[in-house]
PDB file of C-alpha atoms in Angstrom:
ATOM      1  CA  MET A  61     -24.133   2.307  -2.318  1.00  0.00           C
ATOM      2  CA  THR A  62     -22.468   3.642   1.153  1.00  0.00           C
ATOM      3  CA  THR A  63     -18.413   3.615   0.713  1.00  0.00           C
ATOM      4  CA  ARG A  64     -16.310   3.840   3.501  1.00  0.00           C
ATOM      5  CA  THR A  65     -12.291   5.285   3.789  1.00  0.00           C
ATOM      6  CA  LEU A  66      -9.638   3.546   6.086  1.00  0.00           C
ATOM      7  CA  GLU A  67      -7.125   5.850   7.583  1.00  0.00           C
ATOM      8  CA  LEU A  68      -4.171   4.645   9.155  1.00  0.00           C
ATOM      9  CA  GLU A  69      -0.799   6.909  10.575  1.00  0.00           C
ATOM     10  CA  ARG A  70       2.897   5.396  11.420  1.00  0.00           C
ATOM     11  CA  THR A  71       5.879   6.869  11.894  1.00  0.00           C
ATOM     12  CA  TYR A  72       8.922   4.775  10.974  1.00  0.00           C
ATOM     13  CA  LEU A  73      12.695   5.708  11.917  1.00  0.00           C
ATOM     14  CA  VAL A  74      13.902   5.432   8.229  1.00  0.00           C
ATOM     15  CA  GLU A  75      14.141   8.542   5.797  1.00  0.00           C
ATOM     16  CA  PRO A  76      11.384   9.535   3.626  1.00  0.00           C
ATOM     17  CA  ASP A  77      13.503   8.057   0.413  1.00  0.00           C
ATOM     18  CA  ARG A  78      14.135   4.769   2.112  1.00  0.00           C
ATOM     19  CA  LEU A  79      10.095   4.480   3.170  1.00  0.00           C
ATOM     20  CA  PHE A  80       9.067   5.470  -0.726  1.00  0.00           C
ATOM     21  CA  ALA A  81      11.840   2.811  -2.336  1.00  0.00           C
ATOM     22  CA  ALA A  82       9.835   0.423  -0.167  1.00  0.00           C
ATOM     23  CA  TRP A  83       6.517   1.208  -1.751  1.00  0.00           C
ATOM     24  CA  THR A  84       8.008   1.387  -5.478  1.00  0.00           C
ATOM     25  CA  ASP A  85      10.959  -1.335  -5.448  1.00  0.00           C
ATOM     26  CA  VAL A  86       8.909  -5.234  -6.115  1.00  0.00           C
ATOM     27  CA  THR A  87      11.879  -6.805  -4.665  1.00  0.00           C
ATOM     28  CA  VAL A  88      11.177  -4.874  -1.053  1.00  0.00           C
ATOM     29  CA  LEU A  89       7.378  -4.262  -1.670  1.00  0.00           C
ATOM     30  CA  THR A  90       6.604  -8.206  -1.855  1.00  0.00           C
ATOM     31  CA  THR A  91       8.470  -9.191   1.348  1.00  0.00           C
ATOM     32  CA  TRP A  92       5.785  -6.643   3.840  1.00  0.00           C
ATOM     33  CA  TRP A  93       2.873  -6.072   1.054  1.00  0.00           C
ATOM     34  CA  GLY A  94      -0.116  -8.402   2.631  1.00  0.00           C
ATOM     35  CA  CYS A  95      -2.937  -9.731   4.658  1.00  0.00           C
ATOM     36  CA  ALA A  96      -0.265 -12.212   7.116  1.00  0.00           C
ATOM     37  CA  ASP A  97       3.365 -13.032   6.458  1.00  0.00           C
ATOM     38  CA  ASP A  98       2.084 -16.407   4.508  1.00  0.00           C
ATOM     39  CA  MET A  99      -0.425 -14.469   2.600  1.00  0.00           C
ATOM     40  CA  LEU A 100       1.629 -11.527   0.823  1.00  0.00           C
ATOM     41  CA  TRP A 101       0.590  -9.918  -2.568  1.00  0.00           C
ATOM     42  CA  THR A 102       1.858 -11.521  -6.057  1.00  0.00           C
ATOM     43  CA  VAL A 103       3.001  -8.643  -8.139  1.00  0.00           C
ATOM     44  CA  HIS A 104       2.937  -9.005 -11.998  1.00  0.00           C
ATOM     45  CA  SER A 105       2.612  -5.485 -13.043  1.00  0.00           C
ATOM     46  CA  TRP A 106       4.081  -2.184 -10.611  1.00  0.00           C
ATOM     47  CA  ASP A 107       4.722   0.435 -13.146  1.00  0.00           C
ATOM     48  CA  VAL A 108       5.698   2.992 -10.735  1.00  0.00           C
ATOM     49  CA  ARG A 109       4.396   6.313 -12.748  1.00  0.00           C
ATOM     50  CA  PRO A 110       1.116   8.278 -13.149  1.00  0.00           C
ATOM     51  CA  GLY A 111      -0.792   6.219 -15.965  1.00  0.00           C
ATOM     52  CA  GLY A 112       1.350   3.272 -14.787  1.00  0.00           C
ATOM     53  CA  GLU A 113      -0.493   0.087 -14.653  1.00  0.00           C
ATOM     54  CA  LEU A 114      -0.488  -2.313 -11.146  1.00  0.00           C
ATOM     55  CA  HIS A 115      -2.159  -5.732 -11.333  1.00  0.00           C
ATOM     56  CA  VAL A 116      -1.281  -8.360  -8.067  1.00  0.00           C
ATOM     57  CA  SER A 117      -2.885 -11.129  -7.026  1.00  0.00           C
ATOM     58  CA  LEU A 118      -3.531 -13.246  -3.541  1.00  0.00           C
ATOM     59  CA  ASP A 119      -4.620 -16.438  -2.202  1.00  0.00           C
ATOM     60  CA  PHE A 120      -7.593 -15.267   0.161  1.00  0.00           C
ATOM     61  CA  ASP A 121      -9.014 -18.057   1.405  1.00  0.00           C
ATOM     62  CA  GLY A 122      -8.543 -20.503  -0.954  1.00  0.00           C
ATOM     63  CA  THR A 123      -9.951 -17.935  -3.733  1.00  0.00           C
ATOM     64  CA  PRO A 124      -7.550 -16.635  -5.841  1.00  0.00           C
ATOM     65  CA  PHE A 125      -8.145 -12.277  -5.604  1.00  0.00           C
ATOM     66  CA  VAL A 126      -6.799  -9.982  -8.878  1.00  0.00           C
ATOM     67  CA  VAL A 127      -6.588  -6.527  -8.702  1.00  0.00           C
ATOM     68  CA  ARG A 128      -5.714  -4.468 -11.645  1.00  0.00           C
ATOM     69  CA  GLY A 129      -5.271  -0.599 -11.342  1.00  0.00           C
ATOM     70  CA  GLU A 130      -3.103   2.449 -11.984  1.00  0.00           C
ATOM     71  CA  PHE A 131      -1.055   4.939 -10.709  1.00  0.00           C
ATOM     72  CA  LEU A 132      -2.430   8.745 -10.538  1.00  0.00           C
ATOM     73  CA  VAL A 133       0.075  10.211  -8.702  1.00  0.00           C
ATOM     74  CA  VAL A 134       3.605   9.888  -8.127  1.00  0.00           C
ATOM     75  CA  ASP A 135       5.754  12.603  -6.194  1.00  0.00           C
ATOM     76  CA  GLU A 136       9.018  10.774  -4.750  1.00  0.00           C
ATOM     77  CA  PRO A 137       9.690  10.596  -1.863  1.00  0.00           C
ATOM     78  CA  HIS A 138       5.925  12.026  -0.139  1.00  0.00           C
ATOM     79  CA  ARG A 139       3.301  10.567  -1.842  1.00  0.00           C
ATOM     80  CA  LEU A 140       1.639   7.634  -4.106  1.00  0.00           C
ATOM     81  CA  ARG A 141      -2.111   7.536  -5.144  1.00  0.00           C
ATOM     82  CA  TYR A 142      -3.211   4.681  -7.042  1.00  0.00           C
ATOM     83  CA  ARG A 143      -6.376   3.356  -7.992  1.00  0.00           C
ATOM     84  CA  PHE A 144      -6.445  -0.480  -6.716  1.00  0.00           C
ATOM     85  CA  GLY A 145      -9.608  -1.956  -8.809  1.00  0.00           C
ATOM     86  CA  GLU A 146     -12.669   0.368  -7.963  1.00  0.00           C
ATOM     87  CA  GLU A 147     -10.678   1.757  -4.676  1.00  0.00           C
ATOM     88  CA  VAL A 148      -7.838   4.587  -4.277  1.00  0.00           C
ATOM     89  CA  VAL A 149      -5.304   4.464  -2.052  1.00  0.00           C
ATOM     90  CA  ASP A 150      -2.999   7.376  -0.954  1.00  0.00           C
ATOM     91  CA  VAL A 151       0.186   7.224   0.521  1.00  0.00           C
ATOM     92  CA  GLU A 152       1.744  10.572   2.251  1.00  0.00           C
ATOM     93  CA  ILE A 153       5.001  10.211   3.499  1.00  0.00           C
ATOM     94  CA  THR A 154       6.651  13.058   5.620  1.00  0.00           C
ATOM     95  CA  ALA A 155      10.295  13.882   7.074  1.00  0.00           C
ATOM     96  CA  THR A 156      10.178  13.812  10.717  1.00  0.00           C
ATOM     97  CA  ALA A 157      13.072  14.781  13.181  1.00  0.00           C
ATOM     98  CA  ASP A 158      14.082  10.817  13.645  1.00  0.00           C
ATOM     99  CA  GLY A 159      12.686   9.419  10.428  1.00  0.00           C
ATOM    100  CA  SER A 160       9.353   9.487   8.760  1.00  0.00           C
ATOM    101  CA  HIS A 161       5.190   9.702   9.063  1.00  0.00           C
ATOM    102  CA  LEU A 162       3.061   7.815   6.749  1.00  0.00           C
ATOM    103  CA  ARG A 163      -0.515   8.598   6.356  1.00  0.00           C
ATOM    104  CA  LEU A 164      -2.327   5.801   4.599  1.00  0.00           C
ATOM    105  CA  THR A 165      -5.836   6.851   3.121  1.00  0.00           C
ATOM    106  CA  HIS A 166      -8.280   3.291   1.449  1.00  0.00           C
ATOM    107  CA  SER A 167     -11.001   5.076   0.039  1.00  0.00           C
ATOM    108  CA  GLU A 168     -14.102   3.640  -1.676  1.00  0.00           C
ATOM    109  CA  LEU A 169     -14.578   0.264   0.535  1.00  0.00           C
ATOM    110  CA  PRO A 170     -17.627  -0.490  -0.196  1.00  0.00           C
ATOM    111  CA  GLY A 171     -19.009  -1.342   3.385  1.00  0.00           C
ATOM    112  CA  ASP A 172     -18.181  -2.612   7.036  1.00  0.00           C
ATOM    113  CA  GLU A 173     -16.802  -6.180   5.932  1.00  0.00           C
ATOM    114  CA  GLN A 174     -14.456  -4.659   2.992  1.00  0.00           C
ATOM    115  CA  HIS A 175     -13.246  -2.259   5.494  1.00  0.00           C
ATOM    116  CA  ALA A 176     -13.140  -4.875   8.442  1.00  0.00           C
ATOM    117  CA  ILE A 177     -10.865  -6.911   5.967  1.00  0.00           C
ATOM    118  CA  VAL A 178      -8.636  -4.053   4.626  1.00  0.00           C
ATOM    119  CA  GLU A 179      -8.257  -2.574   7.756  1.00  0.00           C
ATOM    120  CA  GLY A 180      -6.438  -6.040   9.429  1.00  0.00           C
ATOM    121  CA  GLY A 181      -4.513  -6.543   6.033  1.00  0.00           C
ATOM    122  CA  TRP A 182      -2.609  -2.920   6.080  1.00  0.00           C
ATOM    123  CA  THR A 183      -2.044  -2.979   9.894  1.00  0.00           C
ATOM    124  CA  HIS A 184      -0.165  -6.490   9.387  1.00  0.00           C
ATOM    125  CA  ALA A 185       1.633  -4.836   6.488  1.00  0.00           C
ATOM    126  CA  LEU A 186       2.251  -1.458   7.763  1.00  0.00           C
ATOM    127  CA  ASP A 187       3.844  -3.216  10.836  1.00  0.00           C
ATOM    128  CA  LEU A 188       6.016  -5.179   8.593  1.00  0.00           C
ATOM    129  CA  LEU A 189       6.983  -2.035   6.488  1.00  0.00           C
ATOM    130  CA  GLY A 190       9.069  -0.816   9.033  1.00  0.00           C
ATOM    131  CA  VAL A 191      11.179  -3.434   9.175  1.00  0.00           C
ATOM    132  CA  ARG A 192      11.484  -4.169   5.534  1.00  0.00           C
ATOM    133  CA  ALA A 193      12.170  -0.416   4.880  1.00  0.00           C
ATOM    134  CA  ALA A 194      15.596  -0.250   6.819  1.00  0.00           C
ATOM    135  CA  GLY A 195      17.038  -2.648   4.547  1.00  0.00           C
ATOM    136  CA  VAL A 196      16.460  -0.624   1.520  1.00  0.00           C
ATOM    137  CA  ASP A 197      19.502   1.108  -0.379  1.00  0.00           C
ATOM    138  CA  ALA A 198      17.786   4.454  -1.015  1.00  0.00           C
TER     139      ALA A 198
END
């Protein structure tokens, strides 16, 4: 099976430590991470350390969708890499003159249909991320 990779980039007007905290503080994460405003991930476990477990769920069109994985790389405030089921999500954050640049790579996507679904979800989530990260105390 051929897999696909999704790459998205955004620039935010918040410092890297605030942006990183929005990914690692479950209280903030659960306000922006999802496919739509009414379709956010529920976080059951989010142990942000190498080898730490992640366990999340989402109601997708009336069907529960559960994902387990583990954090592979945690380099605060620059990088998170985690296994998301059979897929891998890599988040790279770099400082800019007026905030941060984020590069998200979601790899091992099983085909075009999954790629399109994941792209829609991440596009929505990354748009919300900047708003939520602005309110984070780093």
